[in-house]
PDB file of C-alpha atoms in Angstrom:
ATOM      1  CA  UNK A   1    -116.244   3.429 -38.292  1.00 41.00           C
ATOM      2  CA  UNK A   2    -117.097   2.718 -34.624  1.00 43.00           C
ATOM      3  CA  UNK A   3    -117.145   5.799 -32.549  1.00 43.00           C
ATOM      4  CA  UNK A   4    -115.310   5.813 -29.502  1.00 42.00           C
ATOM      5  CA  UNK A   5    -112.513   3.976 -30.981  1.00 42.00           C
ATOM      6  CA  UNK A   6    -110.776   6.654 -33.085  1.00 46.00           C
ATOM      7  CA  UNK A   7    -110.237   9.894 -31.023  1.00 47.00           C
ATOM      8  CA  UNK A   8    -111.736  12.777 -32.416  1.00 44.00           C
ATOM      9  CA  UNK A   9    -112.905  10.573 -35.369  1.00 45.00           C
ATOM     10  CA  UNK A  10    -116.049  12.693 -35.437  1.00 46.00           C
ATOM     11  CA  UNK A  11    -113.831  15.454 -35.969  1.00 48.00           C
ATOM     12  CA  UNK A  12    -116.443  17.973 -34.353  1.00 51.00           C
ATOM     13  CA  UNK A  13    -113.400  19.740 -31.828  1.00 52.00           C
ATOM     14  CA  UNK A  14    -113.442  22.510 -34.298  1.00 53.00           C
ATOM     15  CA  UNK A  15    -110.764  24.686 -33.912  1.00 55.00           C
ATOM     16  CA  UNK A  16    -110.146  23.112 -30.372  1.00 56.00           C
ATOM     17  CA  UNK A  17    -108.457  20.142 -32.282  1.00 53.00           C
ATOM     18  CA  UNK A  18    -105.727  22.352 -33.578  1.00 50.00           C
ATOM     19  CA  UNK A  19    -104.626  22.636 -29.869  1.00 53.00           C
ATOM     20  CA  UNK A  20    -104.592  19.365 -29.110  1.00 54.00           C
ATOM     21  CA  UNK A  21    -100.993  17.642 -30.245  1.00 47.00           C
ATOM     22  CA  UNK A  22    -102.184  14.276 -29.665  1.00 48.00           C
ATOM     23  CA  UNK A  23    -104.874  14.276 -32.203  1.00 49.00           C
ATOM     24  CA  UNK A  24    -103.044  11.880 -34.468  1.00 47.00           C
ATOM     25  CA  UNK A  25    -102.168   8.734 -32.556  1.00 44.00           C
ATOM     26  CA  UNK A  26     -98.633   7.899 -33.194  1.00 48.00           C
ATOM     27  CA  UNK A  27     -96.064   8.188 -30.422  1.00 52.00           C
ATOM     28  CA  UNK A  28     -93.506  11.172 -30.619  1.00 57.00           C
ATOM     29  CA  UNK A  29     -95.128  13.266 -33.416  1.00 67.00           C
ATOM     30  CA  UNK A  30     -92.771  16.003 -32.840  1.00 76.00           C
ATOM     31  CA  UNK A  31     -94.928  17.427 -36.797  1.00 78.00           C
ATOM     32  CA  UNK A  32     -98.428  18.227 -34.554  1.00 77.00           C
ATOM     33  CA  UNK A  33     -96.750  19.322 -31.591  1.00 82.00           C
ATOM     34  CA  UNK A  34     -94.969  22.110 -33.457  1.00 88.00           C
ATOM     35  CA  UNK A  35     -98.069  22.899 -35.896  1.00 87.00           C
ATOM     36  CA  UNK A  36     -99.792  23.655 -32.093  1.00 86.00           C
ATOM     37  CA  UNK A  37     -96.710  25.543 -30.910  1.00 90.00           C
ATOM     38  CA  UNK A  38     -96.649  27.110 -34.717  1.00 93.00           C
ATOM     39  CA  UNK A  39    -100.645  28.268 -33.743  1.00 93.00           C
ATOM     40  CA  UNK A  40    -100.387  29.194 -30.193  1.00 93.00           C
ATOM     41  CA  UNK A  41     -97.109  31.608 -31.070  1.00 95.00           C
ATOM     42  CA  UNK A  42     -98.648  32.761 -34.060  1.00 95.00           C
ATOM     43  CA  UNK A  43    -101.862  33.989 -31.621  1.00 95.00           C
ATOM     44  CA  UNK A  44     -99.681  35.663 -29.157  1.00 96.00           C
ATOM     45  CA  UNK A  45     -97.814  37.222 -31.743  1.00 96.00           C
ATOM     46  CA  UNK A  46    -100.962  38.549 -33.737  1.00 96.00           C
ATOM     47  CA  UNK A  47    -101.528  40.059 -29.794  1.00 96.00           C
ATOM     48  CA  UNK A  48     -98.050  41.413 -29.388  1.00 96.00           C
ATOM     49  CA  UNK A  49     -98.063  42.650 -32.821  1.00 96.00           C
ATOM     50  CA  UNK A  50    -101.293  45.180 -32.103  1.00 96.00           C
ATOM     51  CA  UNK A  51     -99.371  45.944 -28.579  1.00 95.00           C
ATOM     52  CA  UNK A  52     -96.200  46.626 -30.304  1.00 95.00           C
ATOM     53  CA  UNK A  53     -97.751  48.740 -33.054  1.00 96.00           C
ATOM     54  CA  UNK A  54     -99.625  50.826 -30.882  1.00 95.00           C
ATOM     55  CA  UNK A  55     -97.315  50.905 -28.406  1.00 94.00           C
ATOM     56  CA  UNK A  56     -94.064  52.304 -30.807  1.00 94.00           C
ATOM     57  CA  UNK A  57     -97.023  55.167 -31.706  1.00 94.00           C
ATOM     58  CA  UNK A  58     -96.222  56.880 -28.460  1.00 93.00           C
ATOM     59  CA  UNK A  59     -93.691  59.426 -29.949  1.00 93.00           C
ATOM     60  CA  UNK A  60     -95.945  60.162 -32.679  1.00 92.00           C
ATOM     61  CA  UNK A  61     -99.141  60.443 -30.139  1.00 92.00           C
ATOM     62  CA  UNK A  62     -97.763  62.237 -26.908  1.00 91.00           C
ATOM     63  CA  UNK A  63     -94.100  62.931 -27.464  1.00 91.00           C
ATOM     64  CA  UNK A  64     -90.498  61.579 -26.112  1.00 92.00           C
ATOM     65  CA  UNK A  65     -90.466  62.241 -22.499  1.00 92.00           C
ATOM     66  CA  UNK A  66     -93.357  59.868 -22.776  1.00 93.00           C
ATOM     67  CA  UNK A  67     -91.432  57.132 -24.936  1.00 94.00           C
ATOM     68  CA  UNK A  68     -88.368  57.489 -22.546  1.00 93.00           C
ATOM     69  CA  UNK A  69     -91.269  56.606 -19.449  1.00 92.00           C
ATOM     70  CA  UNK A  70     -92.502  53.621 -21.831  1.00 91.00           C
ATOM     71  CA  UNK A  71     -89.261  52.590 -22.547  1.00 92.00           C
ATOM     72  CA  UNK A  72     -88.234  52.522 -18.950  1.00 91.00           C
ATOM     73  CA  UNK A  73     -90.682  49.757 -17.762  1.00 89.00           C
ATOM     74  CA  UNK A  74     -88.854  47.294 -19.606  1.00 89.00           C
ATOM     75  CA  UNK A  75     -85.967  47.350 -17.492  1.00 87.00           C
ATOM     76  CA  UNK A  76     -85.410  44.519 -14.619  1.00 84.00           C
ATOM     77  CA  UNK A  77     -87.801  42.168 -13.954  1.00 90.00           C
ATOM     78  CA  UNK A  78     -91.756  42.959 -13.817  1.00 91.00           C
ATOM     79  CA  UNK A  79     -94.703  42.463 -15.847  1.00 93.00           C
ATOM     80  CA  UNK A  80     -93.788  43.911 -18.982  1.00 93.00           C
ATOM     81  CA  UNK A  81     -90.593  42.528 -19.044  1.00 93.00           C
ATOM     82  CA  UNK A  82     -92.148  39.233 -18.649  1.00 95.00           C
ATOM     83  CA  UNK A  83     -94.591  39.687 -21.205  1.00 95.00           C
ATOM     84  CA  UNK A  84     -92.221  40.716 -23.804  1.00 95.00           C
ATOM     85  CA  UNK A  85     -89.790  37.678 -23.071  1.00 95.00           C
ATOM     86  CA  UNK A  86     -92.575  35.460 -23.295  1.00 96.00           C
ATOM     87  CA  UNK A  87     -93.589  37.358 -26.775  1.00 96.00           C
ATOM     88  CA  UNK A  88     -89.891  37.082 -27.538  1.00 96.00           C
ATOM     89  CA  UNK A  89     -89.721  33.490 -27.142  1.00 96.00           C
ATOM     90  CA  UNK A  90     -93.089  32.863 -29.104  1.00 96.00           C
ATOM     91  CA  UNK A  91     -91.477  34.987 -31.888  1.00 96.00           C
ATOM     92  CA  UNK A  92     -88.011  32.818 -31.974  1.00 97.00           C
ATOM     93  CA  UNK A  93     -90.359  29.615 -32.388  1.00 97.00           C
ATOM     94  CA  UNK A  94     -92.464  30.956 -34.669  1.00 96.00           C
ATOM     95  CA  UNK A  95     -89.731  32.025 -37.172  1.00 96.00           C
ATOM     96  CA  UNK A  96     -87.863  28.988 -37.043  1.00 96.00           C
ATOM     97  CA  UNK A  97     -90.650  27.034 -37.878  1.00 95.00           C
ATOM     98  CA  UNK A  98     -91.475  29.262 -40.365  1.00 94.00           C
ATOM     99  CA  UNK A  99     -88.275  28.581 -42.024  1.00 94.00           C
ATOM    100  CA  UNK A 100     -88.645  24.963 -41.612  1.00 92.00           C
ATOM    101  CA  UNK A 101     -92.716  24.987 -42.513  1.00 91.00           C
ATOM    102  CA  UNK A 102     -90.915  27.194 -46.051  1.00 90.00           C
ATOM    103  CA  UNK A 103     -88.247  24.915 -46.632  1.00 89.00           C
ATOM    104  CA  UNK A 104     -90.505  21.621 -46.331  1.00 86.00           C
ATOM    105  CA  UNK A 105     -94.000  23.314 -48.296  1.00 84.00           C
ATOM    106  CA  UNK A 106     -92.500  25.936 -50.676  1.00 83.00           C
ATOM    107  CA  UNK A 107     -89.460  23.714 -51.463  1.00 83.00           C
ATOM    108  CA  UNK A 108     -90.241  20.346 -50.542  1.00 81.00           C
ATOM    109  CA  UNK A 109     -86.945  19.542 -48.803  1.00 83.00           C
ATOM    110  CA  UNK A 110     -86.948  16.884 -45.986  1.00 79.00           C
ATOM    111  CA  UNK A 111     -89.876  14.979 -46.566  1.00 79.00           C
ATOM    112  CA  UNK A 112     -89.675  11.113 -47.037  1.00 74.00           C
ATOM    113  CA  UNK A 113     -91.115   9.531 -50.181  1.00 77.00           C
ATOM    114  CA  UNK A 114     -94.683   9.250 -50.796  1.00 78.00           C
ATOM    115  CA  UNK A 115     -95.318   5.117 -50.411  1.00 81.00           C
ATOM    116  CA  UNK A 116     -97.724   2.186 -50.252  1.00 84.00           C
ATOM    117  CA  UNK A 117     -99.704   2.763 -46.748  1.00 80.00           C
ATOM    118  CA  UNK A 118     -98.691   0.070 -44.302  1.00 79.00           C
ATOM    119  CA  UNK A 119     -99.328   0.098 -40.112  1.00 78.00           C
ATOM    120  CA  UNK A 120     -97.907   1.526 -38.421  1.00 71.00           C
ATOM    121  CA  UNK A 121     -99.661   4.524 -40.144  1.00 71.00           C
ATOM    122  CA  UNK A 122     -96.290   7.066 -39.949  1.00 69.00           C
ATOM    123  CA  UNK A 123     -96.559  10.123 -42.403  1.00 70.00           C
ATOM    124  CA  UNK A 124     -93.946   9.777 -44.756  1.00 74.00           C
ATOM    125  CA  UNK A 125     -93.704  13.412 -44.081  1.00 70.00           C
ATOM    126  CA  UNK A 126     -92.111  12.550 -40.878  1.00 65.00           C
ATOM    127  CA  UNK A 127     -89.622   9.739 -42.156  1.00 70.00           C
ATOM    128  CA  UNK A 128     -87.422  12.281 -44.051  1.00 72.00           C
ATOM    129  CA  UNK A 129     -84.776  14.230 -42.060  1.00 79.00           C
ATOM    130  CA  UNK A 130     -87.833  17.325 -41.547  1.00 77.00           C
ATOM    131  CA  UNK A 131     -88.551  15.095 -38.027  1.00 77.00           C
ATOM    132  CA  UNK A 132     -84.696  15.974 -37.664  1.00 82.00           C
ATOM    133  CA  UNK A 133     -85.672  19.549 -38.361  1.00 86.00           C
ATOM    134  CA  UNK A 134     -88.379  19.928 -36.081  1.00 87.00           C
ATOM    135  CA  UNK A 135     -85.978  18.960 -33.464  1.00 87.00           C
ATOM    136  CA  UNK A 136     -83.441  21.731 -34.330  1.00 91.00           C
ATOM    137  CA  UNK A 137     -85.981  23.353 -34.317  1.00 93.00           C
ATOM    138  CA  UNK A 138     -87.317  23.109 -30.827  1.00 93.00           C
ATOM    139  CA  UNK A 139     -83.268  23.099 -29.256  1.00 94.00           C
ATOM    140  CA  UNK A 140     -82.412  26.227 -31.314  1.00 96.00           C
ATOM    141  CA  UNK A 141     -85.439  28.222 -29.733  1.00 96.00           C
ATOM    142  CA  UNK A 142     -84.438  27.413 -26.270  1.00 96.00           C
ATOM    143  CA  UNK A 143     -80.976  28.630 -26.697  1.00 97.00           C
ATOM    144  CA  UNK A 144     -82.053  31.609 -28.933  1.00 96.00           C
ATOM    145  CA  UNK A 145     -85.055  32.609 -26.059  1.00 96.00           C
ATOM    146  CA  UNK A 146     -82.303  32.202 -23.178  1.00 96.00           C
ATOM    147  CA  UNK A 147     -79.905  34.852 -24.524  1.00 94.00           C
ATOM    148  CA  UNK A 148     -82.819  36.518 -25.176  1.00 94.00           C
ATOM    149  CA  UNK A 149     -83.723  36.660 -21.595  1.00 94.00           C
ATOM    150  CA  UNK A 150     -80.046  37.501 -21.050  1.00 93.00           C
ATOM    151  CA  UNK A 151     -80.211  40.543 -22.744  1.00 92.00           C
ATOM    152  CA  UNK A 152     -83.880  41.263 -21.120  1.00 92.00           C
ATOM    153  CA  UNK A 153     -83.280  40.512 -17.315  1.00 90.00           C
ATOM    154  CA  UNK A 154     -80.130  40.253 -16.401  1.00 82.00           C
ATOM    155  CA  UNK A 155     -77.980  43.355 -18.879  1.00 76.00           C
TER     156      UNK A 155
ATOM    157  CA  UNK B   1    -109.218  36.716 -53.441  1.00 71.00           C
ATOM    158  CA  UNK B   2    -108.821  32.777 -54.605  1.00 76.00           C
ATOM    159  CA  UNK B   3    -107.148  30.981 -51.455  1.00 74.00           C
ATOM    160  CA  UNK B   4    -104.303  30.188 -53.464  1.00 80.00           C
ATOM    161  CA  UNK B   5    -103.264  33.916 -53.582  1.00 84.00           C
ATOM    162  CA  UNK B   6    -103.673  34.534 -49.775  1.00 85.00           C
ATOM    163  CA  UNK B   7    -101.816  31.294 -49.167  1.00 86.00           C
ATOM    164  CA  UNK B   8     -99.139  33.000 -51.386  1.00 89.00           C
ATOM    165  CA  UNK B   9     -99.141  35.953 -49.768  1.00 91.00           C
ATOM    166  CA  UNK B  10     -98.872  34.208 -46.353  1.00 92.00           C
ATOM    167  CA  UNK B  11     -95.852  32.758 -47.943  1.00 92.00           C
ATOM    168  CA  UNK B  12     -94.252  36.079 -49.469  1.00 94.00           C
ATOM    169  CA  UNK B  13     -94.490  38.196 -46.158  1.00 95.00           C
ATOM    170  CA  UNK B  14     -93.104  35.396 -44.273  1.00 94.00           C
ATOM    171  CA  UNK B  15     -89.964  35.560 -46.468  1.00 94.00           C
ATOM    172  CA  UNK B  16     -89.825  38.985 -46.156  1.00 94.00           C
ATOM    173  CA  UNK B  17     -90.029  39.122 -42.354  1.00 94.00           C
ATOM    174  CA  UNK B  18     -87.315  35.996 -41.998  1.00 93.00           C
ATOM    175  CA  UNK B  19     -84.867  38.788 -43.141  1.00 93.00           C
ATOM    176  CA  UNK B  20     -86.749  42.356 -41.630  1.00 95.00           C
ATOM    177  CA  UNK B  21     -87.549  40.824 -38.340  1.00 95.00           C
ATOM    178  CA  UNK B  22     -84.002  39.870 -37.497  1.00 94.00           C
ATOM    179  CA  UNK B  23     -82.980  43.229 -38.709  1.00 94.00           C
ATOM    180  CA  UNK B  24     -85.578  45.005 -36.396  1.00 94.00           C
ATOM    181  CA  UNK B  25     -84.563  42.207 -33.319  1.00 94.00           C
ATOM    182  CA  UNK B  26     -80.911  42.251 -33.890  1.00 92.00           C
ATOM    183  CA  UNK B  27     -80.955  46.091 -33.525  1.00 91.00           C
ATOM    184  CA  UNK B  28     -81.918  45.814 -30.253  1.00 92.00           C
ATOM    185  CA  UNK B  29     -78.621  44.195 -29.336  1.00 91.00           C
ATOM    186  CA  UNK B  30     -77.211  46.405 -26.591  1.00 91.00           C
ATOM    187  CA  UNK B  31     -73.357  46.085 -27.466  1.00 89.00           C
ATOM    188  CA  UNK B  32     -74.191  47.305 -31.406  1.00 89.00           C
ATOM    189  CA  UNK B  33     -74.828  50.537 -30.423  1.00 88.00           C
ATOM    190  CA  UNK B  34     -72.203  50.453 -27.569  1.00 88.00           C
ATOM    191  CA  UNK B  35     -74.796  51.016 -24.504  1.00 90.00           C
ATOM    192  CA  UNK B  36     -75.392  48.930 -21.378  1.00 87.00           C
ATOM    193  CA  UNK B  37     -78.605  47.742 -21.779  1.00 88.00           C
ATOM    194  CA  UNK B  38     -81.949  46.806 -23.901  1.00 91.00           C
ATOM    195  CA  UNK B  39     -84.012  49.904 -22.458  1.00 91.00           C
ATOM    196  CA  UNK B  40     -80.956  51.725 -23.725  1.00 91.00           C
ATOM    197  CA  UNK B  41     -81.096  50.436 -26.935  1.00 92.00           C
ATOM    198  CA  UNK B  42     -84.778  52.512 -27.530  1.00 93.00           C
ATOM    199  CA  UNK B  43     -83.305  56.036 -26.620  1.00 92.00           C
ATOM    200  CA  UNK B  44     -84.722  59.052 -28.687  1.00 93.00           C
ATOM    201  CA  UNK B  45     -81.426  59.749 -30.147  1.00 93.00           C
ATOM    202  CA  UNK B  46     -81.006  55.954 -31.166  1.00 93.00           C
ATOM    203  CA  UNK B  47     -85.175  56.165 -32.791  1.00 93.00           C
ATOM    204  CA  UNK B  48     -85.293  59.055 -34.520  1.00 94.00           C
ATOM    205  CA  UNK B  49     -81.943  58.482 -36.104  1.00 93.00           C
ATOM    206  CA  UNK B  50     -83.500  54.904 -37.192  1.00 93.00           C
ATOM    207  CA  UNK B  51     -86.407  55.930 -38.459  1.00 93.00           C
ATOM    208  CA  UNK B  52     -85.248  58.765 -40.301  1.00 93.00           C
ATOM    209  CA  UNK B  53     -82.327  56.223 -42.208  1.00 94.00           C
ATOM    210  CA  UNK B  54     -84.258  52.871 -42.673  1.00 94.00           C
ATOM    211  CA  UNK B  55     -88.395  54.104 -42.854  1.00 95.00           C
ATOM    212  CA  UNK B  56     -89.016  52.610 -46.055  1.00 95.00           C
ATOM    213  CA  UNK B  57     -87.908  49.358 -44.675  1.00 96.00           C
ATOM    214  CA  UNK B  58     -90.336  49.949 -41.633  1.00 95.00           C
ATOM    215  CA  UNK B  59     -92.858  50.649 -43.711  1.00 95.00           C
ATOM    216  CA  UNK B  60     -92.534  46.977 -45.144  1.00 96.00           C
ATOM    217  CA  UNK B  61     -92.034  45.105 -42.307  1.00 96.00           C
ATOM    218  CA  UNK B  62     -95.558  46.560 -40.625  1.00 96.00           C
ATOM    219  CA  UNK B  63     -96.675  46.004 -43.692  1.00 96.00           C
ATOM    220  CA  UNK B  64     -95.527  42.055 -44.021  1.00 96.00           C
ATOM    221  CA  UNK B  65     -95.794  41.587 -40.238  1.00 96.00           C
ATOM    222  CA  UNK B  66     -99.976  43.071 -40.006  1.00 97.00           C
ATOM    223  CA  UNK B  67    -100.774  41.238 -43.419  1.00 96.00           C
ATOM    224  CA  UNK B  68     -99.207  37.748 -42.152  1.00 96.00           C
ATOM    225  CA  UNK B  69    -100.257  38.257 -38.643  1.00 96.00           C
ATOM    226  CA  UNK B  70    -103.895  38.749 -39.022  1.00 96.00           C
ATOM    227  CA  UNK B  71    -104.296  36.900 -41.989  1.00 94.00           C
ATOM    228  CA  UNK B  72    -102.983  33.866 -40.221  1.00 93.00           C
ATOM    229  CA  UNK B  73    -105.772  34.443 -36.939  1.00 94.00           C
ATOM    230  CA  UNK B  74    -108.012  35.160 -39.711  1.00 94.00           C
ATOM    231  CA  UNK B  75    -107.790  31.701 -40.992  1.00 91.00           C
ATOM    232  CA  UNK B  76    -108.103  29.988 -38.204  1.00 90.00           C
ATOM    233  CA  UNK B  77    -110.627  31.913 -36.959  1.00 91.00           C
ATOM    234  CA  UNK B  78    -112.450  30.784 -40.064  1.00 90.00           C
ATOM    235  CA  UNK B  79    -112.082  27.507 -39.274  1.00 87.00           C
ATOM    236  CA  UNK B  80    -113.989  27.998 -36.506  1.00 85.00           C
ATOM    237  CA  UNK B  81    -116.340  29.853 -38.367  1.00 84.00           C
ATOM    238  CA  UNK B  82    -117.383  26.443 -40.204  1.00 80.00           C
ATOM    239  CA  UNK B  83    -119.488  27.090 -43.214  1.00 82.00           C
ATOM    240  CA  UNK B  84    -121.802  29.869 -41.218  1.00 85.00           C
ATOM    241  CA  UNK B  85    -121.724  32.732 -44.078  1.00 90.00           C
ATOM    242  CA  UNK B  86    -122.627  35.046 -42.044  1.00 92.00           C
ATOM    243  CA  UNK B  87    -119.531  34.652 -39.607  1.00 91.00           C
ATOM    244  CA  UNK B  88    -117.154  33.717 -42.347  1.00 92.00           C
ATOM    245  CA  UNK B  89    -118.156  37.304 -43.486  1.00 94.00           C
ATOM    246  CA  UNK B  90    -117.520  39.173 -40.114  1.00 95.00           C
ATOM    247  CA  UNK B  91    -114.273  37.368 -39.451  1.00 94.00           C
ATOM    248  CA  UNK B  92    -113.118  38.407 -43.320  1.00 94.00           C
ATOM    249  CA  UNK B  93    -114.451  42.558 -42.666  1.00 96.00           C
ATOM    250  CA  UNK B  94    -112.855  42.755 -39.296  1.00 96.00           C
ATOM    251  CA  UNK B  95    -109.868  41.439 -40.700  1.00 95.00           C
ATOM    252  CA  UNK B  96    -109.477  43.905 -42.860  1.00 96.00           C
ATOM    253  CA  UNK B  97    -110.024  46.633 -40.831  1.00 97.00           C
ATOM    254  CA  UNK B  98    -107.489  45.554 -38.612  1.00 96.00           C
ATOM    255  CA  UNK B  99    -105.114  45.579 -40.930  1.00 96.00           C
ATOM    256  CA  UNK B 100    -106.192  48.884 -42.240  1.00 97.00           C
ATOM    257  CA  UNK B 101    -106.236  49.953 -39.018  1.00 97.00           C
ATOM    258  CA  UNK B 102    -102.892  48.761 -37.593  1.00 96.00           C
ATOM    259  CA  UNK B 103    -101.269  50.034 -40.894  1.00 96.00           C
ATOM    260  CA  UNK B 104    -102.858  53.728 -40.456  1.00 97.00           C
ATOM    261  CA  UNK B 105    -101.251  53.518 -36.872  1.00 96.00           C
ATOM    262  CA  UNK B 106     -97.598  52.268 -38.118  1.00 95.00           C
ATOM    263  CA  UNK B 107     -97.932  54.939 -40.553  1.00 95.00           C
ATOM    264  CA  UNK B 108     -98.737  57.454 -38.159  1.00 95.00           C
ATOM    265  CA  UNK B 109     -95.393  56.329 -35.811  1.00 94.00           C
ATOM    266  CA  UNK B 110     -93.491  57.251 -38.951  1.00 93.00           C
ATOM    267  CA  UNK B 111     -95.148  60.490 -40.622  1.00 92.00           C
ATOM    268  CA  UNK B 112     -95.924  61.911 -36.893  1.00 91.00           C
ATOM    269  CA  UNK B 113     -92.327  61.632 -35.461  1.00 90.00           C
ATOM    270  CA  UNK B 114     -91.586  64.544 -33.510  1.00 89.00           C
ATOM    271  CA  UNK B 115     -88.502  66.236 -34.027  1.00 88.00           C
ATOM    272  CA  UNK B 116     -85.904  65.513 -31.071  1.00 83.00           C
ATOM    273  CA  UNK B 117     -85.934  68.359 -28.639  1.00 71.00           C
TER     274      UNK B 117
END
């Protein structure tokens, strides 16, 4: 194989390609640019997740007046509000796609037929109605996050 | 562990959490408990009344939610790792002491409630 003709066909990014959604080169691949999304949520949830945990200890560690202070700094808008929305919004995505990544691996609903390989090179995993999915998907989030950020910024 | 089995677990807590975590988020709905606003949502009274009703389901979902989350940075952190042993094998310790870890702290939320004043 030539080099320099196939992006990445070296395949040394590492873990750098898994943030890349253009690594496969066919137009619209809605399937890599929500396995990134799937990754970079999943990372700021792993982060959240420690915050959260440690965070929910405060009863336990120096009482209630201090949870009612803790509490208190998520109200309007200010760092920590803005944080947790963004959090929030990684967490919508991320459990959608779950359901969609456990529908389509654990029960192998929506993806097309496996066939002969012909160009253009499409994924048959992308020509059943799981490309239909992904873009539920994507819409749902976004209305889900907004009256999220309802309930965060503006009750 | 055989990949097969983590990959199952992966799959197991994520099942679990579809239906804890929208239990745990949708109780932060303000107009549920009939106050104005999300801070309100996390008073003592509100707390300590939910932890003392629903801590064995609690105890799950930090259970699910630590296991997926850091087994799911864990694996891509070993896909960074490449096939160097000897960071494959740091990345797979400190994974498990931070699930040990986060766990021990989750517990402690629960066992060390205070009593409201």
């Amino acid at each position: 194989m030539e080099r320099g003709k196939f992006r990445f066909a070296s395949n040394r990014l590492g873990v750098m390609a898994s943030f890349y959604p253009w690594i496969i080169d066919i137009k619209g691949n809605p399937e890599r640019v929500a396995f990134t999304l799937h990754r970079l949520t999943g990372v700021i949830l792993v982060g959240f997740i420690a915050l959260h945990i440690v965070s929910t200890n405060t009863p336990a560690r120096a009482g209630w007046e201090a949870w009612v202070e803790e509490v208190q700094r998520l109200s309007g808008v200010n760092l920590v509000s803005i944080l947790f929305f963004i959090a929030m919004g990684a967490l919508v995505f991320h459990s959608l796609n779950g359901i969609r990544l456990l529908l389509v691996e654990l029960l192998a609903l929506g993806i097309g037929r496996p066939e002969k390989p012909k160009p253009p090179y499409i994924p048959p995993s992308l020509k059943g109605y799981q490309r239909t999915l992904i873009y539920v998907v994507f819409i749902l989030s976004l209305v889900i996050w907004a009256l999220m950020g309802y309930v965060i910024f503006l009750m | 562990m055989k990949a097969g089995t983590i990959a199952l677990i992966q799959y197991v807590t994520a099942i679990l959490m579809i239906l804890l975590v929208s239990w745990h988020v949708a109780d932060r709905i303000p107009w549920l408990h009939g106050v104005e606003n999300l801070p309100s949502t996390m008073s003592p009274e509100i707390i300590y009344d939910e932890v003392e009703r629903f801590w064995p389901l609690l105890i799950l979902l930090s259970i699910a939610v630590v296991i997926h989350g850091v087994n799911g940075l864990r694996g891509m952190l070993l896909e960074w790792a490449g096939s160097n042993e000897r960071l494959r094998f740091a990345v797979n310790i400190l994974s498990i002491l931070a699930i040990i870890a986060l766990l021990l702290v989750a517990i402690h939320t629960i066992v060390g409630l205070p009593e409201l004043g």
